[in-house]
Coordinates of C-alpha atoms and ligand atoms in Angstrom, one line a residue:
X1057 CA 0.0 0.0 0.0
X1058 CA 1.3 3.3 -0.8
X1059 CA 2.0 5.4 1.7
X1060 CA 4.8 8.3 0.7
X1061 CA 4.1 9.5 -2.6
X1062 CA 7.1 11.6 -4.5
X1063 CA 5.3 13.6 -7.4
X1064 CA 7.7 14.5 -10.1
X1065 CA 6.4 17.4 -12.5
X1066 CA 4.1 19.1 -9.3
X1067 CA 3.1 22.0 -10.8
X1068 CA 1.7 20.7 -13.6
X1069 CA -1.9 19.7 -14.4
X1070 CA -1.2 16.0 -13.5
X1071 CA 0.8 16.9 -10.5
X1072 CA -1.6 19.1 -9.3
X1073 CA -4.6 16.7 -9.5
X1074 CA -2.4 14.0 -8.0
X1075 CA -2.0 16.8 -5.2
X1076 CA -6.0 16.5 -5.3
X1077 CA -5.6 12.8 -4.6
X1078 CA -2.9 12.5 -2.1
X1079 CA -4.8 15.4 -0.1
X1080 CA -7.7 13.1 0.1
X1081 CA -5.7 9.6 0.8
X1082 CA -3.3 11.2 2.9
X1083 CA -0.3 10.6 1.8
X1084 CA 3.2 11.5 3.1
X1085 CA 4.5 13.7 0.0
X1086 CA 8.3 12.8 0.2
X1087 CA 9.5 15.2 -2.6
X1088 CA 7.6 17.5 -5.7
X1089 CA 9.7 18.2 -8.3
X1090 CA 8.7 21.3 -11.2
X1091 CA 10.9 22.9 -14.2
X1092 CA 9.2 26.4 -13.3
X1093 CA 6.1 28.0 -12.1
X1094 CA 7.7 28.3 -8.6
X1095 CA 4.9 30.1 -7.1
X1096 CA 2.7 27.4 -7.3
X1097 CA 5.4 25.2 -6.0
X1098 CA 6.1 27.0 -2.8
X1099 CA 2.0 26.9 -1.8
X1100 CA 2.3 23.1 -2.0
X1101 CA 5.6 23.0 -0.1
X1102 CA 4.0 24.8 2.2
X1103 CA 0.8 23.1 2.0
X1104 CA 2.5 18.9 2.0
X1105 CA 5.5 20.1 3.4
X1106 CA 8.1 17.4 1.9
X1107 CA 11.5 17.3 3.3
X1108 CA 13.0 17.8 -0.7
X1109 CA 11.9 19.8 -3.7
X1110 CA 13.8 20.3 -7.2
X1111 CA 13.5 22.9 -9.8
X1112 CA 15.5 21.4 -12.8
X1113 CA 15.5 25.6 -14.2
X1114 CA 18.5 26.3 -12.2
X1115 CA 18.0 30.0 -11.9
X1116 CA 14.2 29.8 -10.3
X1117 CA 15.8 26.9 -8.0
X1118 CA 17.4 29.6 -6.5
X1119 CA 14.6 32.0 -6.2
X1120 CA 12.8 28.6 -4.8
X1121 CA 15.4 28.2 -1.9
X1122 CA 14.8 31.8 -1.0
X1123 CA 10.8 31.6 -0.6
X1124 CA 11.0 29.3 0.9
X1125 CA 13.8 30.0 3.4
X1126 CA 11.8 29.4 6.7
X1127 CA 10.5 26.2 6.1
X1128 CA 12.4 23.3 6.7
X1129 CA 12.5 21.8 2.8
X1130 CA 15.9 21.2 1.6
X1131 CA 15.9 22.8 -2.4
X1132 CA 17.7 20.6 -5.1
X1133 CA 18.2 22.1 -8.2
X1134 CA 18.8 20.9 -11.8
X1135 CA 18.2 17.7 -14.0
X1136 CA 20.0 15.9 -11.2
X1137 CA 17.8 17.4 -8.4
X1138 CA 14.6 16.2 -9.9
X1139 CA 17.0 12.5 -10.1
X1140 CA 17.9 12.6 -6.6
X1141 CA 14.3 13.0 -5.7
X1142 CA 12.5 9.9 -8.0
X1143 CA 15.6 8.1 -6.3
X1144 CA 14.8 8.4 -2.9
X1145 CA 13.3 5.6 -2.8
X1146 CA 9.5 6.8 -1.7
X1147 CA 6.6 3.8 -1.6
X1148 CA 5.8 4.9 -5.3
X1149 CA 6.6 7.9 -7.9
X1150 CA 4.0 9.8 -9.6
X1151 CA 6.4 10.9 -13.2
X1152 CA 3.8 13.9 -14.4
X1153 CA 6.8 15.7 -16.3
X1154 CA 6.2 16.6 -20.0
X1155 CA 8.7 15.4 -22.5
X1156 CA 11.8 13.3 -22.8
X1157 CA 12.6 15.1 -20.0
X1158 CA 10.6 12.4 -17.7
X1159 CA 13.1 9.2 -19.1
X1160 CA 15.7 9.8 -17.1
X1161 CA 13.5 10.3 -13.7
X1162 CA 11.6 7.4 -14.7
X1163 CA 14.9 5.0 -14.8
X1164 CA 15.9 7.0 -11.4
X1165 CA 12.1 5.5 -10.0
X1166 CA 12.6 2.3 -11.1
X1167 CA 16.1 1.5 -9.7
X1168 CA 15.1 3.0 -6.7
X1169 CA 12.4 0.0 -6.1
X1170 CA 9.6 2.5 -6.3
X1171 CA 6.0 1.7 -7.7
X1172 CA 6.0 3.9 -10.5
X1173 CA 2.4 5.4 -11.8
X1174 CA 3.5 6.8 -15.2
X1175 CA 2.1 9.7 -16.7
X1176 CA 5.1 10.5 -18.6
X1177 CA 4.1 8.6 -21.9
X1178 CA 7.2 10.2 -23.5
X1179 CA 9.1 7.6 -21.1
X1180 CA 8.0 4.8 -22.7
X1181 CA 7.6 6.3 -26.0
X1182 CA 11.4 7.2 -26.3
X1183 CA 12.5 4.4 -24.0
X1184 CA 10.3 1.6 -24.2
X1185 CA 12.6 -1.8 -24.1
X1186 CA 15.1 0.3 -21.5
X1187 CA 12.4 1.1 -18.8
X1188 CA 10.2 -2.1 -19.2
X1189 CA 13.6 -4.6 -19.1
X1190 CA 14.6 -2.3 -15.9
X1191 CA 11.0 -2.7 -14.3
X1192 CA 11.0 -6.6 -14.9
X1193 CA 14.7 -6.6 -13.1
X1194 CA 13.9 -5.0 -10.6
X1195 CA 10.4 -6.5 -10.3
X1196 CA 9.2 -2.9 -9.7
X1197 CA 5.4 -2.7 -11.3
X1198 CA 4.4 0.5 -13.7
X1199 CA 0.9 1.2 -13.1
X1200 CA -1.0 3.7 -16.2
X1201 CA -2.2 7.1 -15.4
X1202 CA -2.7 8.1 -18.9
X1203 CA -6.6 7.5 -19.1
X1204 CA -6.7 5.1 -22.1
X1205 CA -3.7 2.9 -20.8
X1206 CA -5.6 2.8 -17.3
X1207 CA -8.7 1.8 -18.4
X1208 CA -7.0 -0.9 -20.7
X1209 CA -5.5 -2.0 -17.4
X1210 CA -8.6 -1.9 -16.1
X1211 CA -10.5 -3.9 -18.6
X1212 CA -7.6 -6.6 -18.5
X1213 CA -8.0 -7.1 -14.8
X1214 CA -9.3 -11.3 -14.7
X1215 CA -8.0 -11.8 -17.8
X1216 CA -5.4 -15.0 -17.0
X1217 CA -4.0 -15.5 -20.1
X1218 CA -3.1 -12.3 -22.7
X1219 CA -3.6 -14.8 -25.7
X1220 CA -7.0 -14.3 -25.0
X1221 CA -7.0 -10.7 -26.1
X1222 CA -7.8 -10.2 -29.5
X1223 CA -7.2 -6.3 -29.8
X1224 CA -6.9 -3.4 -27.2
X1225 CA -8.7 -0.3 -28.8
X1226 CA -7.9 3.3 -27.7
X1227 CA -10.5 5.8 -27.6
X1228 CA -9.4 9.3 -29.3
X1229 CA -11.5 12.3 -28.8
X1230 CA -10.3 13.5 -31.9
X1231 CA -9.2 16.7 -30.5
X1232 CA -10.4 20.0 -31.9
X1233 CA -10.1 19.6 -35.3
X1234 CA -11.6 16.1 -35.8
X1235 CA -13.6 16.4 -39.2
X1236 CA -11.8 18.8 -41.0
X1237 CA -9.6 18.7 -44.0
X1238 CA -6.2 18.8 -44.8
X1239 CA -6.0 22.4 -46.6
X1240 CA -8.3 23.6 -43.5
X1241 CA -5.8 23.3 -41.2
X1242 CA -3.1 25.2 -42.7
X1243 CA -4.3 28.6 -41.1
X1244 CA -4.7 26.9 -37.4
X1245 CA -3.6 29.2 -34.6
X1246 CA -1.8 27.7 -31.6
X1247 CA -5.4 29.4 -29.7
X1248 CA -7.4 27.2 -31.4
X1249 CA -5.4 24.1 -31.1
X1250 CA -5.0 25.1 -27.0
X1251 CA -8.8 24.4 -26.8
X1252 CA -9.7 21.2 -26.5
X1253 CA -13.2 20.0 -26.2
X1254 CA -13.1 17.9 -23.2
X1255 CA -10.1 17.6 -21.5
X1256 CA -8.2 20.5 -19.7
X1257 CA -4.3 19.4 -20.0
X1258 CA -0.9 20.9 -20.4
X1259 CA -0.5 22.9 -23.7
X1260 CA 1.9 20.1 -25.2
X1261 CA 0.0 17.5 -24.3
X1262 CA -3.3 19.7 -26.1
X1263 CA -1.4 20.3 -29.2
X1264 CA -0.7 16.9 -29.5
X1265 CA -4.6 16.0 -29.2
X1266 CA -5.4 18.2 -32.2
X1267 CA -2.6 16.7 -34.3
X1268 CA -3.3 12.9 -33.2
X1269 CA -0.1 12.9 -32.3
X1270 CA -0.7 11.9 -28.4
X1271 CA -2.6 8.7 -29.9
X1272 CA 0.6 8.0 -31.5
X1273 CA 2.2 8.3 -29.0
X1274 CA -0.2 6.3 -26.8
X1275 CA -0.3 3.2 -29.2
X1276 CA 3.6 3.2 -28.6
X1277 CA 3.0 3.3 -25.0
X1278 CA 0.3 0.7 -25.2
X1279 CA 2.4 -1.5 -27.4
X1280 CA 5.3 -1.6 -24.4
X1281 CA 2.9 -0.9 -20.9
X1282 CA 0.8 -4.4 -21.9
X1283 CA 3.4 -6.3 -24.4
X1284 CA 1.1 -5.9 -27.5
X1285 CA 1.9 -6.5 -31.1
X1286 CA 1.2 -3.1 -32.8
X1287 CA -1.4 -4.4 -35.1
X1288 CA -3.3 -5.8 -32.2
X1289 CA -3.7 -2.3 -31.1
X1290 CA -7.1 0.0 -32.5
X1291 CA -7.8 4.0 -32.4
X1292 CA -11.7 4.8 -32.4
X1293 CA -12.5 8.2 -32.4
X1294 CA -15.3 8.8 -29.5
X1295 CA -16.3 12.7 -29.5
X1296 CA -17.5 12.4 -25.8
X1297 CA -14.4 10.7 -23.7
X1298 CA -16.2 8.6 -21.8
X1299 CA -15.6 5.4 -22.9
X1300 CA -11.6 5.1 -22.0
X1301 CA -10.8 2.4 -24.1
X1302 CA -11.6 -1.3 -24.5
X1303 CA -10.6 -4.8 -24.7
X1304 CA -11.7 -7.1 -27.0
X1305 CA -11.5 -11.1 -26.1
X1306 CA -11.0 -13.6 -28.3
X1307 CA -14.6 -15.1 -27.7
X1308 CA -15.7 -11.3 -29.1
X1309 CA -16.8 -9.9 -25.7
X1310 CA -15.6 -6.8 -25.5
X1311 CA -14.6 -5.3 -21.7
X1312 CA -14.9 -1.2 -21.5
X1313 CA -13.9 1.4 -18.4
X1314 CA -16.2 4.5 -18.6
X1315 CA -16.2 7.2 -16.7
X1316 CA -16.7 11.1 -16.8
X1317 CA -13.3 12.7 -18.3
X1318 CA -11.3 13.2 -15.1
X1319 CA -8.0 12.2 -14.4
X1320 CA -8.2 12.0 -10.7
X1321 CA -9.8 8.6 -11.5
X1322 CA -7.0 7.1 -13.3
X1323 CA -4.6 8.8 -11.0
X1324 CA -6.1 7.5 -8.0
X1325 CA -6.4 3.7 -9.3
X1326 CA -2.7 3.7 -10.2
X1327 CA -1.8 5.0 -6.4
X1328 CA -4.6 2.4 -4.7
X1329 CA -4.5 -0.4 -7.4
X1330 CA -5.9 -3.0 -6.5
X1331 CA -8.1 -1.6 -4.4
X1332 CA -10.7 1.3 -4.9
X1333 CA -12.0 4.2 -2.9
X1334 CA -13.9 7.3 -3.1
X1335 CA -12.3 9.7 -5.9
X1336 CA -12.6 13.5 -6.2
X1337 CA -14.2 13.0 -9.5
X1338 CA -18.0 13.4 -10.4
X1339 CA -20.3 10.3 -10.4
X1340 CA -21.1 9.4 -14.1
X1341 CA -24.4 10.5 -15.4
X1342 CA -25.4 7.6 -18.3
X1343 CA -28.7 9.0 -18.5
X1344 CA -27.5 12.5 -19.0
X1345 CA -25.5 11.6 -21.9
X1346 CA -27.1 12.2 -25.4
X1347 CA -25.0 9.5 -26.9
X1348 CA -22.1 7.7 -27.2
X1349 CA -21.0 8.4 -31.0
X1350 CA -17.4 6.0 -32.2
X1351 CA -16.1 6.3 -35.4
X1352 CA -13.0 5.5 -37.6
X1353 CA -10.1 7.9 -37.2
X1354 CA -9.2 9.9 -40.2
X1355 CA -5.5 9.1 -41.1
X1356 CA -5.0 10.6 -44.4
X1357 CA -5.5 14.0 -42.8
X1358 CA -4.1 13.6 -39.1
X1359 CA -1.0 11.9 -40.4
X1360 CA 1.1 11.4 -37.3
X1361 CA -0.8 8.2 -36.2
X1362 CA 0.6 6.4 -39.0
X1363 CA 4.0 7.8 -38.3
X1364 CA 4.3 6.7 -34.9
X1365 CA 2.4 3.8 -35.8
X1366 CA 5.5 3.0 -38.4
X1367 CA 8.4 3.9 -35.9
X1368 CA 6.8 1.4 -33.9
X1369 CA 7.2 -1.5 -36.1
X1370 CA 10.9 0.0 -37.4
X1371 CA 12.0 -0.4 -33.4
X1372 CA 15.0 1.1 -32.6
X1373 CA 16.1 4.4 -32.1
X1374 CA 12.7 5.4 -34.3
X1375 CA 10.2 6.3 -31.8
X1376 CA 12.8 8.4 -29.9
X1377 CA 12.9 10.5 -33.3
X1378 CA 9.7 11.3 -34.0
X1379 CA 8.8 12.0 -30.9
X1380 CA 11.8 14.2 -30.7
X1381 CA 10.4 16.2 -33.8
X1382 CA 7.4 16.2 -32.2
X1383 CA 8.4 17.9 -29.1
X1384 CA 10.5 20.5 -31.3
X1385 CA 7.6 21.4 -33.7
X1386 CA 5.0 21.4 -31.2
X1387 CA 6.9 24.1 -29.5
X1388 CA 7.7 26.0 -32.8
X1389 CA 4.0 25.6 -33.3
X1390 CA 3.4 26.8 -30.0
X1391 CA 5.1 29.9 -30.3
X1392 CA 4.0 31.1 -33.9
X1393 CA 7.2 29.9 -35.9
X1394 CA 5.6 27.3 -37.9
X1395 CA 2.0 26.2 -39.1
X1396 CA -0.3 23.4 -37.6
X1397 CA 0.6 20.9 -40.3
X1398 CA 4.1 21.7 -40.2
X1399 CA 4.3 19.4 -37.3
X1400 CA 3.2 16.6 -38.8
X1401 CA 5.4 17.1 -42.0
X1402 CA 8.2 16.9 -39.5
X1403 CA 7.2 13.9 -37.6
X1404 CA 7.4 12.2 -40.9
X1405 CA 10.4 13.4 -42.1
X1406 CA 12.1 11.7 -38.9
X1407 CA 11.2 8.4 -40.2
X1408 CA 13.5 8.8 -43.5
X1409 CA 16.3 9.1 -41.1
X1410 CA 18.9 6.3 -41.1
X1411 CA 18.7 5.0 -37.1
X1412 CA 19.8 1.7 -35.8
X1413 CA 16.7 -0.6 -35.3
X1414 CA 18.7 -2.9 -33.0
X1415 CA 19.2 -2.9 -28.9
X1416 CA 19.9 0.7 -27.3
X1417 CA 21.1 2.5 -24.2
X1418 CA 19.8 5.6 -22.6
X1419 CA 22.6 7.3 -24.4
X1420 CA 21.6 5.9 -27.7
X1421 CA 18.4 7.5 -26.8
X1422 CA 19.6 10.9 -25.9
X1423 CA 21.8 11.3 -28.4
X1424 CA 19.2 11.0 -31.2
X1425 CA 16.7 13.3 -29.5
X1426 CA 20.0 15.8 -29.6
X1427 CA 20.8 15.1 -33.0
X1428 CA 16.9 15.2 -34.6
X1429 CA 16.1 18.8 -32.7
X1430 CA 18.8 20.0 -33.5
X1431 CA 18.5 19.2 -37.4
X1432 CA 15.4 20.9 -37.6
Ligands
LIG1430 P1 2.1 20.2 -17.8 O1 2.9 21.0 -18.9 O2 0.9 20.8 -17.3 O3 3.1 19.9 -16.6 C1 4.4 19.4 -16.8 C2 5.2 19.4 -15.5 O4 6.5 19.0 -15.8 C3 5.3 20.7 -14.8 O5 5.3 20.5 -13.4 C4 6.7 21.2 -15.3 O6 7.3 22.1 -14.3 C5 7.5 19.9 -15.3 N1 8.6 20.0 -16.3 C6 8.5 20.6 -17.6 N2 9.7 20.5 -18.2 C7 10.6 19.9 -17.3 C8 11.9 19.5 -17.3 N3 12.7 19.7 -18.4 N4 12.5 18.9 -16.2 C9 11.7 18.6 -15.1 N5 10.4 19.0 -15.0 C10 9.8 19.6 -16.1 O7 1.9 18.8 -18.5 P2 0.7 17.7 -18.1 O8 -0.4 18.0 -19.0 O9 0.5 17.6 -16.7 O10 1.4 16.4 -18.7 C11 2.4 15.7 -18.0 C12 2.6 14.3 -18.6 O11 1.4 13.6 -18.4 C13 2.8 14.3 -20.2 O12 3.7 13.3 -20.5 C14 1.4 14.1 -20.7 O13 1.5 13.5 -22.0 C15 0.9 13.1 -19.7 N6 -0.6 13.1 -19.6 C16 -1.2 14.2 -19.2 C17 -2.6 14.2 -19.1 C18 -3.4 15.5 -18.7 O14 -4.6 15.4 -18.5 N7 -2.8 16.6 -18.4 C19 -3.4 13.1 -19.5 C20 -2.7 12.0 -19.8 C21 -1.3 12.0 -19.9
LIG1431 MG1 -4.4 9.8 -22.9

C-alpha cells in the first residue's frame, strides 16, 4: 500500500490533481519536483511540506530556496535534483513531467524500487525496451495514469491468459479539429489548437490532441505498458471521452472502463490499485448523456498516427525520433514559428532518417533526441 508519494512534474496539471488525490488519501509527499512556475510550488511546499523539492530551471531553483527559506525543505536544483528526488526511494513515484525530460527520472524511479504510476508517456515512447527490461529486473510494477492505458488495465483485470486478447482499442477524442480537412488546417492558430473539447491538460499534451499525435504516442505506449503487437492495437475516435478504451477477447466480448473525463480517476487507481476508494471525481451521469457516438479515425488528414504507428514496427532508435520532432515542432507551433501541419510534416520526415533498429542504451536515446532537434 502506498503510503509516501514523490510527485515529479508538481506544478503541472497531472501533478496538481495527483495533489487532489494525495490530499484526500493522505499521503506522506516525500518530494515535488517542477521545471518552473515556482509560485505554485512553494504553496504546495507549504501546504504537503516534503522534506525535498527540485527545480531542474536552475536559476528559479534559486529563487525557490529563498521563498521558501523558513521552512524546513531542503531545495535541489537541476536535471540531477529532480533524479535525486525519483531516487529516494519513496513507496511509489507519480512521473507527471512533459517530454523526454521524464526518461531519465523514470529509470531513477525504477532503480530505486519505487512503484512507478506513469504519466510520462514520453518515457515509454522514447525508452520503451530500456524502462520495461529495468521494471521486470527490478520487479518494480508501472501502473498507467494516462486514461486510455488505465482503463486498458482496467479492462484486462481477470483476464489470466493475454492470448485471450484479440485487440486493445484506444479511444481518441479527436481533438479540436476532428472532421476537417487537410488544406483547413493550414491557417490553425496555436489558440485554437490550446482548446480542447473535453479535457483540460498541459498545452503540449493539447497540441498533440489536435494533431493525433498523443494517440501516436499512446499506441507506442500501449504496445510496451501491456506487451502488445502493434497491429493488435485499434484507435476509435469517441467525441464524448467517456468510454476510455476497450478490450476485445477472443470469444468477441468486448470489456470497456467509462467514466466522466477526469484524471483524478485514473490517478487515484494507479496509487490504490488493487483496491478502490472514493475519488474526487463526479459520479457518471449515463442517463444525462445524449449518446455515445465511435467512429474510424481519419489518417489521411491527421497523419502522425501512421508515423508513430510506423516507428513502432521500425524499433530502434525510431520512436525516440519522431517523438523528438514532435516535441520541437509542437513548441515551434506553440510559439507562432511554424504552421499546424508543419508538425506533422516533420514527424514524418524523422522516419526517413537512417537510425539503428537494434538494442539501445539511454545514451543511444539521448543522443538521437540531440541530434533530430537540433537538425530541424
Ligand atoms: P504540464 O505542462 O501541465 O506539466 C508538466 C510538468 O513537468 C510541470 O510541473 C513542469 O514544471 C514539469 N517540467 C517541464 N519540463 C521539465 C523538465 N525539463 N524537467 C523537469 N520537469 C519539467 O503537463 P501535463 O499536461 O501535466 O502532462 C504531463 C505528462 O502527463 C505528459 O507526458 C502528458 O502526456 C501526460 N498526460 C497528461 C494528461 C493530462 O490530463 N494533463 C493526461 C494523460 C497523460
Ligand atoms: Mg491519454
Amino acid at each position: 500500500m502506498v503510503k509516501t508519494l514523490c510527485i515529479l512534474g508538481a506544478t503541472g496539471s497531472i501533478g496538481v490533481q495527483a495533489l487532489d488525490v494525495a490530499r484526500l488519501r493522505g499521503y506522506k509527499i516525500t518530494a515535488l519536483t517542477a521545471n518552473g512556475r515556482i509560485d505554485i510550488l512553494e504553496n504546495q511546499i507549504r501546504e504537503f511540506s516534503p522534506a525535498y523539492a527540485a527545480v531542474a530551471n536552475e536559476e528559479k531553483a534559486r529563487e525557490l530556496k529563498i521563498k521558501v527559506a523558513d521552512t524546513s525543505v531542503k531545495v535541489l536544483s537541476g536535471k540531477e535534483g529532480v533524479k535525486e528526488c525519483a531516487a529516494m526511494g519513496a513507496d511509489a513515484v507519480l512521473n507527471g513531467i512533459v517530454g523526454i525530460a521524464g526518461l531519465e527520472p523514470t529509470l531513477a524511479a525504477i532503480d530505486a524500487g519505487s512503484t512507478l504510476a506513469l504519466a510520462n508517456k514520453e518515457s515509454l515512447v522514447t525508452g520503451g525496451k530500456l524502462v520495461t527490461d529495468r521494471a521486470a529486473a527490478k520487479g518494480v510494477a508501472i501502473l498507467p495514469v494516462d486514461s486510455e492505458h488505465s482503463a486498458v488495465f482496467q479492462s484486462l483485470q481477470g483476464c489470466r491468459d493475454k492470448k485471450q486478447v484479440k485487440k486493445l482499442i484506444l479511444t481518441a477524442s479527436g481533438g479540436p479539429f476532428f472532421g476537417k480537412k487537410k488544406d483547413e488546417l493550414k491557417d490553425i492558430t496555436p489558440e485554437q489548437a490550446l482548446a480542447h473539447p473535453n479535457w483540460s491538460m498541459g498545452a503540449k499534451i493539447t497540441i498533440d490532441s489536435a494533431t493525433m499525435m498523443n494517440k501516436g504516442l499512446e499506441i507506442i505506449e500501449a504496445a510496451w505498458l501491456f506487451d502488445m503487437a502493434p497491429e493488435k492495437i485499434d484507435v476509435l475516435v469517441h467525441r464524448q471521452s467517456i468510454v476510455h478504451s476497450l478490450v476485445e477477447y477472443e470469444d468477441n466480448s468486448v470489456i470497456a472502463q467509462l467514466g466522466v473525463p477526469d484524471m483524478r480517476i485514473p490517478i487515484q487507481y494507479a496509487l490504490t490499485y488493487p483496491d478502490r476508494f472514493e475519488s474526487p471525481a463526479a459520479e457518471l451521469d449515463l442517463a444525462a448523456c445524449a449518446s455515445l457516438t465511435f467512429e474510424k479515425p481519419d489518417n489521411d488528414t491527421f497523419r502522425c498516427m501512421d508515423y508513430c504507428r510506423q516507428a513502432l514496427s521500425k524499433g530502434g532508435l525510431y520512436p525516440a525520433a519522431v517523438n523528438a520532432a514532435n516535441e520541437k515542432a509542437n513548441l515551434l507551433f506553440r510559439q507562432g514559428k511554424i504552421g499546424f501541419t508543419d508538425i506533422q510534416e516533420s514527424v514524418g520526415r524523422a522516419l526517413e532518417m537512417n537510425l539503428p533498429t537494434g538494442e539501445y542504451t539511454l545514451e543511444d536515446v539521448l543522443e538521437t533526441d540531440r541530434a533530430v532537434r537540433e537538425e530541424r
